[in-house]
mmCIF file of C-alpha atoms and ligand atoms in Angstrom:
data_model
loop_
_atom_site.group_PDB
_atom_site.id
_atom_site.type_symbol
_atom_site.label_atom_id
_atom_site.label_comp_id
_atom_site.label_asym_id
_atom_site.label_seq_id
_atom_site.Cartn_x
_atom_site.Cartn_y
_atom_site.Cartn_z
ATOM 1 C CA UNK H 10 82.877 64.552 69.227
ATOM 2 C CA UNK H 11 85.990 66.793 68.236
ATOM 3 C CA UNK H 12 88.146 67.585 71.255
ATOM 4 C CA UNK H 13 87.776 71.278 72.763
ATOM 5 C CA UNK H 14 91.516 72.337 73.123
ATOM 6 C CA UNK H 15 91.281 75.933 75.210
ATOM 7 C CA UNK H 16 89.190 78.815 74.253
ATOM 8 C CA UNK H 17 89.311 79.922 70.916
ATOM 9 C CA UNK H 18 90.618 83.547 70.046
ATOM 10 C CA UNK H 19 89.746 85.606 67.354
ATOM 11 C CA UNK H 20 93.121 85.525 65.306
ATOM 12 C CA UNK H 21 92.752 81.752 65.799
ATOM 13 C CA UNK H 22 89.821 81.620 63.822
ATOM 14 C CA UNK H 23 90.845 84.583 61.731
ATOM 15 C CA UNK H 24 93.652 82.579 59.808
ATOM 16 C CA UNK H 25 91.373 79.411 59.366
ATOM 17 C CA UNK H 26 91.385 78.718 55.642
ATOM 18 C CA UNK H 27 90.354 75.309 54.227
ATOM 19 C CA UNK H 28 92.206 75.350 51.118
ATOM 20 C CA UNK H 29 95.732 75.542 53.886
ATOM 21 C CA UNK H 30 94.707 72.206 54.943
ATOM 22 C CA UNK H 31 93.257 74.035 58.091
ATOM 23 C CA UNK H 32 89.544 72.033 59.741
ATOM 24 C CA UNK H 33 86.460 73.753 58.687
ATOM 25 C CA UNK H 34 84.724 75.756 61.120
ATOM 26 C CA UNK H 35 82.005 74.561 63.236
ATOM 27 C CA UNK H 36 79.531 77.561 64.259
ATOM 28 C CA UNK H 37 76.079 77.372 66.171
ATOM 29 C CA UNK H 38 73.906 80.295 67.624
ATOM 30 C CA UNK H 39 73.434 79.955 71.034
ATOM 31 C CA UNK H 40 71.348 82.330 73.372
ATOM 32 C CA UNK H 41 72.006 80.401 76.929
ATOM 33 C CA UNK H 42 73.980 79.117 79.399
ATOM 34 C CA UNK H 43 72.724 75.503 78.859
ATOM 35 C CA UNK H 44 73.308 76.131 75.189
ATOM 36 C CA UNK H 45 76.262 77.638 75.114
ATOM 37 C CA UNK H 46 77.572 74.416 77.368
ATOM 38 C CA UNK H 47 76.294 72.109 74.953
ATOM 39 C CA UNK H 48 77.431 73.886 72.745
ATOM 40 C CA UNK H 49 81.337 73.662 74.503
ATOM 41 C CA UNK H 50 80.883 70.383 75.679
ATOM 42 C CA UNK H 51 80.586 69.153 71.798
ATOM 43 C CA UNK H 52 83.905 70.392 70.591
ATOM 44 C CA UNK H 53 82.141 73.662 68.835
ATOM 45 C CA UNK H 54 84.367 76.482 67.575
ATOM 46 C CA UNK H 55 82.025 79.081 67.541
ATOM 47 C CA UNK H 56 78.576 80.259 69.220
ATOM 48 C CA UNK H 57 76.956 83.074 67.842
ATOM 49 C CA UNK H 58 74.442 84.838 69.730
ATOM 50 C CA UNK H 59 72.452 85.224 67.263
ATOM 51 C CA UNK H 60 69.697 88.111 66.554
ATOM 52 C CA UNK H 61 67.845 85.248 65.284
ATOM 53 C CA UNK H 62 66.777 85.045 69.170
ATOM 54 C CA UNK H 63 64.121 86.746 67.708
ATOM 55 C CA UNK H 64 62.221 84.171 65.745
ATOM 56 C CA UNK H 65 63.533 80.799 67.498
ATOM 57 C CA UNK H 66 62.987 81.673 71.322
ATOM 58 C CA UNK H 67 61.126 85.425 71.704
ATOM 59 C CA UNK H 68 58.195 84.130 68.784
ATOM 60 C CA UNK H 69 58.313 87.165 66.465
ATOM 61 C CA UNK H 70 58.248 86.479 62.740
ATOM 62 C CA UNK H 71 61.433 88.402 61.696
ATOM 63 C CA UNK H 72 64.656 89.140 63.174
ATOM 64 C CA UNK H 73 63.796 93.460 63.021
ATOM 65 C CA UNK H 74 62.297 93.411 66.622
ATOM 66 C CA UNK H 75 65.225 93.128 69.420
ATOM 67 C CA UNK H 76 67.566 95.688 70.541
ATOM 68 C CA UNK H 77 71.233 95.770 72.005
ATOM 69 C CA UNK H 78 69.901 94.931 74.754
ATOM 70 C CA UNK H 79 68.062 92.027 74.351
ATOM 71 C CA UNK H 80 71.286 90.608 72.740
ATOM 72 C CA UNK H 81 73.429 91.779 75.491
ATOM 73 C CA UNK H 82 70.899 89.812 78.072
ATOM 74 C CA UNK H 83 71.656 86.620 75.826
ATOM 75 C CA UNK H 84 75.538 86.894 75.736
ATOM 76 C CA UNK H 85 75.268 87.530 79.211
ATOM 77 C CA UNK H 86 74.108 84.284 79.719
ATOM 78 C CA UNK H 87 76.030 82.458 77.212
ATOM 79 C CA UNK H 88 79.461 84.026 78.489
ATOM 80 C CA UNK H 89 78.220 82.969 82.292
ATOM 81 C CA UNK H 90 78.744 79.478 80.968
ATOM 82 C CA UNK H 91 82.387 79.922 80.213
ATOM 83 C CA UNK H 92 82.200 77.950 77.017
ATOM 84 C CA UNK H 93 85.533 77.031 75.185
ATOM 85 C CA UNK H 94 84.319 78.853 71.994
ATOM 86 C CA UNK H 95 84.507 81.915 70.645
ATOM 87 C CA UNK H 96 81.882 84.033 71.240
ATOM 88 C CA UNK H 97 80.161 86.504 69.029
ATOM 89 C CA UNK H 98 77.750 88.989 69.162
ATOM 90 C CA UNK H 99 75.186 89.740 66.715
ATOM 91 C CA UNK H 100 74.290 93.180 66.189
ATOM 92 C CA UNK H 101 70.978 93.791 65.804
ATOM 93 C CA UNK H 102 69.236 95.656 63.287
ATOM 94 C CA UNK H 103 69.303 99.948 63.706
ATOM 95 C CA UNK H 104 72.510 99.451 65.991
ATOM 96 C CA UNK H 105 75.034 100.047 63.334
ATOM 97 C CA UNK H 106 73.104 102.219 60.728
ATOM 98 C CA UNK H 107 72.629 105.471 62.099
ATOM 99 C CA UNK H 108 76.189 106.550 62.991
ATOM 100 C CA UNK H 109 79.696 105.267 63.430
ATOM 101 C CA UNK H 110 79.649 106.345 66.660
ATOM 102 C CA UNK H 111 76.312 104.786 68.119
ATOM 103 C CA UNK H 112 78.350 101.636 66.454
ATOM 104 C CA UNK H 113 81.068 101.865 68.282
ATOM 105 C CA UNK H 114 79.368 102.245 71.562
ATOM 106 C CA UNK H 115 76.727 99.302 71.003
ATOM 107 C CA UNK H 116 79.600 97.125 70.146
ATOM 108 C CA UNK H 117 80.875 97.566 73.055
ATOM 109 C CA UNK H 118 77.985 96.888 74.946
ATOM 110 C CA UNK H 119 77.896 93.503 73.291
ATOM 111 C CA UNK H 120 81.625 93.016 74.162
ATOM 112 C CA UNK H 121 81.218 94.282 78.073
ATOM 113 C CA UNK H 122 78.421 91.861 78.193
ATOM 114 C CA UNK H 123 80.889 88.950 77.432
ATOM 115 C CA UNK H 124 81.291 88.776 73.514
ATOM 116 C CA UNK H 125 84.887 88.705 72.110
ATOM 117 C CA UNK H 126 83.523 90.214 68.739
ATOM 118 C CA UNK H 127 81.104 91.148 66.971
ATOM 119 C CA UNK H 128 79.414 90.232 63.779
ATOM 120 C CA UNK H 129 77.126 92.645 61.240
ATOM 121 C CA UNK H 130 74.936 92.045 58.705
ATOM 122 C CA UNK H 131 75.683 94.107 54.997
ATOM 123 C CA UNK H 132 78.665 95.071 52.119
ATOM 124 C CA UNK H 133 80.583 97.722 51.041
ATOM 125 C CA UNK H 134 78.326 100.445 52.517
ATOM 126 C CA UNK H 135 79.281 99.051 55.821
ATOM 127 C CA UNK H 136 82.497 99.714 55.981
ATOM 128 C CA UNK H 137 83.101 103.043 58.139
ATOM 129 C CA UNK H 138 81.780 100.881 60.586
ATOM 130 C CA UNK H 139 83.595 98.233 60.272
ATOM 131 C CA UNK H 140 86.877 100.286 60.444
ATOM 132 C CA UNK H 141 85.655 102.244 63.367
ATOM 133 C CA UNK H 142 84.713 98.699 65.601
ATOM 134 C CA UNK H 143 88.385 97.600 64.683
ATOM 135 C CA UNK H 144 90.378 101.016 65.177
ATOM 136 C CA UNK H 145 88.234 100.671 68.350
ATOM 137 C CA UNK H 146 90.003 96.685 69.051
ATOM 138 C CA UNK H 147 86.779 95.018 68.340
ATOM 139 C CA UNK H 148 86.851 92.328 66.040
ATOM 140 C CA UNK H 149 84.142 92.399 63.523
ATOM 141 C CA UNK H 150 82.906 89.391 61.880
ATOM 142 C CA UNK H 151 80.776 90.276 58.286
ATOM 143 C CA UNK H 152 77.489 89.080 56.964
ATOM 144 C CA UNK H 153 76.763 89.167 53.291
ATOM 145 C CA UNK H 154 74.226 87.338 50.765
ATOM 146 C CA UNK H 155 70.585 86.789 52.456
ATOM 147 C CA UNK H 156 71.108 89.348 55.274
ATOM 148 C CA UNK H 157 67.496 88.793 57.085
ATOM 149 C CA UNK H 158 67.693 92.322 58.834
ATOM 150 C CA UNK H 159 67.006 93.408 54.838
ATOM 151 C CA UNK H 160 64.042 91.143 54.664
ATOM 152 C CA UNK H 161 61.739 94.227 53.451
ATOM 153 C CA UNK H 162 64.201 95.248 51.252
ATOM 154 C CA UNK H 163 65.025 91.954 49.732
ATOM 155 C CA UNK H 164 61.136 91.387 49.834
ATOM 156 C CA UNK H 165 61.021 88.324 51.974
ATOM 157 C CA UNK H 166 63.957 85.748 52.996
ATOM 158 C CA UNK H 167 65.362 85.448 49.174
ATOM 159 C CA UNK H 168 68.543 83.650 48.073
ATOM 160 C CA UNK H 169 70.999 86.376 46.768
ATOM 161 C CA UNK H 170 73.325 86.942 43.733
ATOM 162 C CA UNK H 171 71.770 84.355 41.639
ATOM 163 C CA UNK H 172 72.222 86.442 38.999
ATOM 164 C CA UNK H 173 75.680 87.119 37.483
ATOM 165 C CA UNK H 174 75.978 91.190 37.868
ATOM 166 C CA UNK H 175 74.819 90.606 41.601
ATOM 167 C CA UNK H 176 77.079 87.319 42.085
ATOM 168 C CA UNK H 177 80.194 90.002 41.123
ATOM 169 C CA UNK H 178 78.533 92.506 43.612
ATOM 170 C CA UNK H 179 78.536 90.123 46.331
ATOM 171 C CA UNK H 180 82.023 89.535 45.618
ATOM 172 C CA UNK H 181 83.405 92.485 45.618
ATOM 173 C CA UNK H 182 81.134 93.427 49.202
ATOM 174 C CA UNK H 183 83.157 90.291 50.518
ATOM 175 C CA UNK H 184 86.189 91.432 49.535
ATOM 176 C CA UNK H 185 85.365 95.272 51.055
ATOM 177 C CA UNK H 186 84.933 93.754 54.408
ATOM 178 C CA UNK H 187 88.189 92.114 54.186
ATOM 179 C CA UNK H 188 89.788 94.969 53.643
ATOM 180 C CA UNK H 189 87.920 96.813 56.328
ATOM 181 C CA UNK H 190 89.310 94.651 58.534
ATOM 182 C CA UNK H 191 86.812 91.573 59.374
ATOM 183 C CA UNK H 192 88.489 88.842 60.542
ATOM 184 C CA UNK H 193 85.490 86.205 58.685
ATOM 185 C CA UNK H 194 82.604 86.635 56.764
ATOM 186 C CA UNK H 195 79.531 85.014 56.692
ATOM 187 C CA UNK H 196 77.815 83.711 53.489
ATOM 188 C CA UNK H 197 73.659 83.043 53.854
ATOM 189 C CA UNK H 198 71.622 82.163 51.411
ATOM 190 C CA UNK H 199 73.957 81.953 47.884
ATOM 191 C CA UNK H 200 74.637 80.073 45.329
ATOM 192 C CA UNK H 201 77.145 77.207 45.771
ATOM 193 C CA UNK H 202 79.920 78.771 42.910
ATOM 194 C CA UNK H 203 79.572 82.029 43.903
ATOM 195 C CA UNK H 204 79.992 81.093 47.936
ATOM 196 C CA UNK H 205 83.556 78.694 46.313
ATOM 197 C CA UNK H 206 84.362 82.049 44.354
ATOM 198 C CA UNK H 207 84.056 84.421 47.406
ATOM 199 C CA UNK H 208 85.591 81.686 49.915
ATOM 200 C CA UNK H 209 88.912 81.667 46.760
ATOM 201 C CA UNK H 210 89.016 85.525 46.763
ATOM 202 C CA UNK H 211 89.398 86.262 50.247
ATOM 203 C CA UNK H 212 92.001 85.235 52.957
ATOM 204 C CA UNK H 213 89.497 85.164 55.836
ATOM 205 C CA UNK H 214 87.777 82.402 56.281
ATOM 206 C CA UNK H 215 83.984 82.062 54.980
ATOM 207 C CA UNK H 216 81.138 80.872 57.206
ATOM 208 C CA UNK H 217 78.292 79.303 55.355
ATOM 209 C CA UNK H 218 74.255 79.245 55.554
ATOM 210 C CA UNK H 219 72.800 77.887 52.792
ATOM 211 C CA UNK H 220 76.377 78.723 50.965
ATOM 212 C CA UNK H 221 77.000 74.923 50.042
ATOM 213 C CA UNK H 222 79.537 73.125 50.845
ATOM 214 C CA UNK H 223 82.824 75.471 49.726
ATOM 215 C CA UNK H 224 83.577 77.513 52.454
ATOM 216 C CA UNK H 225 85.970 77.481 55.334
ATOM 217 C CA UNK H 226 83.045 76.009 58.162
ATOM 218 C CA UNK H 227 79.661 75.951 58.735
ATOM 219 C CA UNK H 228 76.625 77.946 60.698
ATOM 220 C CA UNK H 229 73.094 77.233 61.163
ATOM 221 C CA UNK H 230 70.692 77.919 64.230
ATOM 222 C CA UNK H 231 70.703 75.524 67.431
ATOM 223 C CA UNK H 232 67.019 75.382 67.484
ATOM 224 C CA UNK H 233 66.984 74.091 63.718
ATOM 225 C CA UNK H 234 69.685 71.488 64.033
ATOM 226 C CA UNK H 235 68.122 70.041 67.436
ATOM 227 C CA UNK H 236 64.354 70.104 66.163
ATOM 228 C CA UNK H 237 63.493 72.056 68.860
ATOM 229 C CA UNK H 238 60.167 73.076 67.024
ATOM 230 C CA UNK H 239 59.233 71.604 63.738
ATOM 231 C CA UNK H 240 58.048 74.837 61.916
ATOM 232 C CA UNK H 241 59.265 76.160 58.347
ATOM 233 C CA UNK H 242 62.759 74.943 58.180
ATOM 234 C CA UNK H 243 64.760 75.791 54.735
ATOM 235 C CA UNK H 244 65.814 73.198 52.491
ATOM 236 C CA UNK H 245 69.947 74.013 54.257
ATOM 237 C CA UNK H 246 69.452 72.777 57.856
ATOM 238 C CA UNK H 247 69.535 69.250 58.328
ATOM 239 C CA UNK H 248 68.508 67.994 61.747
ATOM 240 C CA UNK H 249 70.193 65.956 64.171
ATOM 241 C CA UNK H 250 67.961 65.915 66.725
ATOM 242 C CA UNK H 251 63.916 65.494 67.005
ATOM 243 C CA UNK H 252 63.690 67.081 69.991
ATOM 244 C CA UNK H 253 60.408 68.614 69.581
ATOM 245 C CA UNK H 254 58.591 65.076 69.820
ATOM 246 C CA UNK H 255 60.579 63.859 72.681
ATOM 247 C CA UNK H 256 59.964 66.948 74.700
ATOM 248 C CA UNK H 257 56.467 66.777 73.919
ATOM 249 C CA UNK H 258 56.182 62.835 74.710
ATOM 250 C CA UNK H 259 58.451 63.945 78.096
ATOM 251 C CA UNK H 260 55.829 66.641 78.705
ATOM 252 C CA UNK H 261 52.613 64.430 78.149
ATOM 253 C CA UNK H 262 54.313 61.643 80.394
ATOM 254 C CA UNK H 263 54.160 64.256 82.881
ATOM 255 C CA UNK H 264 51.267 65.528 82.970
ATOM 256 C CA UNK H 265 49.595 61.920 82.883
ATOM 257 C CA UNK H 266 51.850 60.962 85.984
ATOM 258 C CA UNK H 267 50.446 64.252 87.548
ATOM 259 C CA UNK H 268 47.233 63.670 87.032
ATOM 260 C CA UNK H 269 47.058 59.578 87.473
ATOM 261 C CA UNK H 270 49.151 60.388 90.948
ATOM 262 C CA UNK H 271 51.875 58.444 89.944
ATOM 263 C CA UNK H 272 54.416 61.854 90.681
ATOM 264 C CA UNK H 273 55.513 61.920 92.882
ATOM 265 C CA UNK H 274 56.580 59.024 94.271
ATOM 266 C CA UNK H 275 57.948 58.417 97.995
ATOM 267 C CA UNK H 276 61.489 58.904 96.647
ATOM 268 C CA UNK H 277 60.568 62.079 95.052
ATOM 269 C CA UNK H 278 59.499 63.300 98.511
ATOM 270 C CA UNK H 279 60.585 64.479 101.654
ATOM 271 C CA UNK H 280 60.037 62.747 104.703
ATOM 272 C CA UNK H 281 59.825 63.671 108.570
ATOM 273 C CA UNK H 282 62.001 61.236 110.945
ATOM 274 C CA UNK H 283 59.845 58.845 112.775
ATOM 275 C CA UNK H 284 60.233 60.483 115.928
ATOM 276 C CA UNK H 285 59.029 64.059 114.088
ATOM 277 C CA UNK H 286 56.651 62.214 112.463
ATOM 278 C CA UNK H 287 55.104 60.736 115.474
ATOM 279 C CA UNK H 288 55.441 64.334 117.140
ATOM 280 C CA UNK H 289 53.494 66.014 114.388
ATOM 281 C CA UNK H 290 50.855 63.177 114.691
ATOM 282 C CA UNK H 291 50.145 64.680 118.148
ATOM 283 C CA UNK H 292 50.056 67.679 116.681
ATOM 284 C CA UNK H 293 47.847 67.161 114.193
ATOM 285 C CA UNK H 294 45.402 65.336 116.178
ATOM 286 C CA UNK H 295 45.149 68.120 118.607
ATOM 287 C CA UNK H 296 47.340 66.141 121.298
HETATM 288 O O1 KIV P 826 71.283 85.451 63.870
HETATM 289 C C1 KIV P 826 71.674 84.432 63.291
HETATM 290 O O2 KIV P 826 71.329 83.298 63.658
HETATM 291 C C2 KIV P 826 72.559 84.589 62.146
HETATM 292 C C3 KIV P 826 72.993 83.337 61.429
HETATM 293 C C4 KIV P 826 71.890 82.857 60.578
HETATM 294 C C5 KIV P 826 74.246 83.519 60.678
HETATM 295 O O3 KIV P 826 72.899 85.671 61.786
#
């Protein structure tokens, strides 16, 4: 387990580059307290609270479906915990397209509720709200590649720039956020030599999903790395954890105990002195 050593700031992170001998970053989504100290307690630099809340813990199939507030309620909780990690918030999908300034204020919803940035999903057409969040003082963390708030658009969860014209686009996009002002960029679901090209061309560090193994640190989602459930998981995540059979053999222990009467026991219990006891005996025989 690495060593936490305080709470990570953004322009910590911000000048994190590999190829300067710096660590790679560790990132994990995180949507409460218990996660978020988990998350702290394992010497994690970043938690993201993640609009992927959506499919791992709320049960809808795509990420299009919460609001600002739903991921305000999350960082809520995660920021309760006081973990030693950077926290960022994920804005959700319609909270940064319709105008700088619903941007701006939904950003700082995210931040009042306990994020210290904020990250959102998209390139170069992005980037009057990017500069608006950071003339504003909130750091902005960029998404590019597989963004799954375009998942209609893409048509479906597709890997992205696998072609050479669009490998160049994505490029460039990463390069545009830079300049806007994000202080790291995330890179889902791309080719390993284009994620290495991006990760060379910029100064921020790159966050990868699915990027391979080139970029400045690492992201994938808490539920995925713990085996929380054992649904679709893409060939990226790798698991540490089977936690979906040993809560389900914890669960079914239960439930026989329960229903053999072996829980509770008389530890488990509460228990009247023997002079109530004998007092409530009276009682309850009528005496
Ligand atoms: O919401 C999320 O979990 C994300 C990561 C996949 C980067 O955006």
């Amino acid at each position: 387990m690495a060593p936490s050593s305080g709470k990570l700031t953004v322009p910590k992170i911000a000048g994190r580059k590999v190829r300067d001998g710096d660590d790679a970053i560790a990132m994990i989504t995180a949507y409460d307290a218990p996660g978020a100290r988990a998350a702290s307690d394992a010497g994690i630099d970043i938690i993201l609270v993640g609009d992927s809340v959506a499919m791992v813990v709320l049960g809808y199939d795509d990420t299009l479906q919460v609001t600002v507030d739903d991921i305000a309620h999350h960082t809520r909780a995660v920021a309760r915990a006081n973990p030693n990690c950077l926290i960022v918030g994920d804005l959700p999908w319609m909270s940064f397209h319709v105008s700088v300034e619903e941007t701006v204020r939904n950003a700082a919803t995210l931040i009042r509720a306990g994020a210290q940035c904020v990250k959102l999903e998209g390139g170069r057409k992005r980037v009057p709200m990017i500069e608006a969040l950071v003339d504003a003082e909130i750091p902005v963390m960029g998404h590019v590649g597989l963004t799954p708030q375009s998942v209609h658009a893409m048509g479906g969860f597709r890997v992205q720039g696998r072609q050479a014209e669009a490998a160049v686009e994505l490029i460039e996009d990463a390069k545009a956020l830079q300049h806007a002002g994000c202080f790291a960029i995330v890179l889902e679901g791309i080719p390993v030599k284009v994620a290495e090209a991006i990760t060379d061309a910029v100064d921020v560090p790159t966050i990868g999903i699915g990027a391979g193994p080139h970029c400045d640190g690492q992201v994938l989602v808490y539920h995925d790395v713990l085996g929380i459930e054992d649904r679709f998981v893409p060939k990226f995540v790798r698991r540490y954890a089977d936690m979906k059979t040993s809560t389900i053999d914890a669960l079914s222990a239960y439930a026989d105990d329960v229903r053999s009467g072996a829980f509770p026991n008389a530890e488990e219990s509460y228990h009247l002195n023997d002079e109530q006891a004998e007092a409530f005996g009276l009682y309850g025989s009528g005496g």
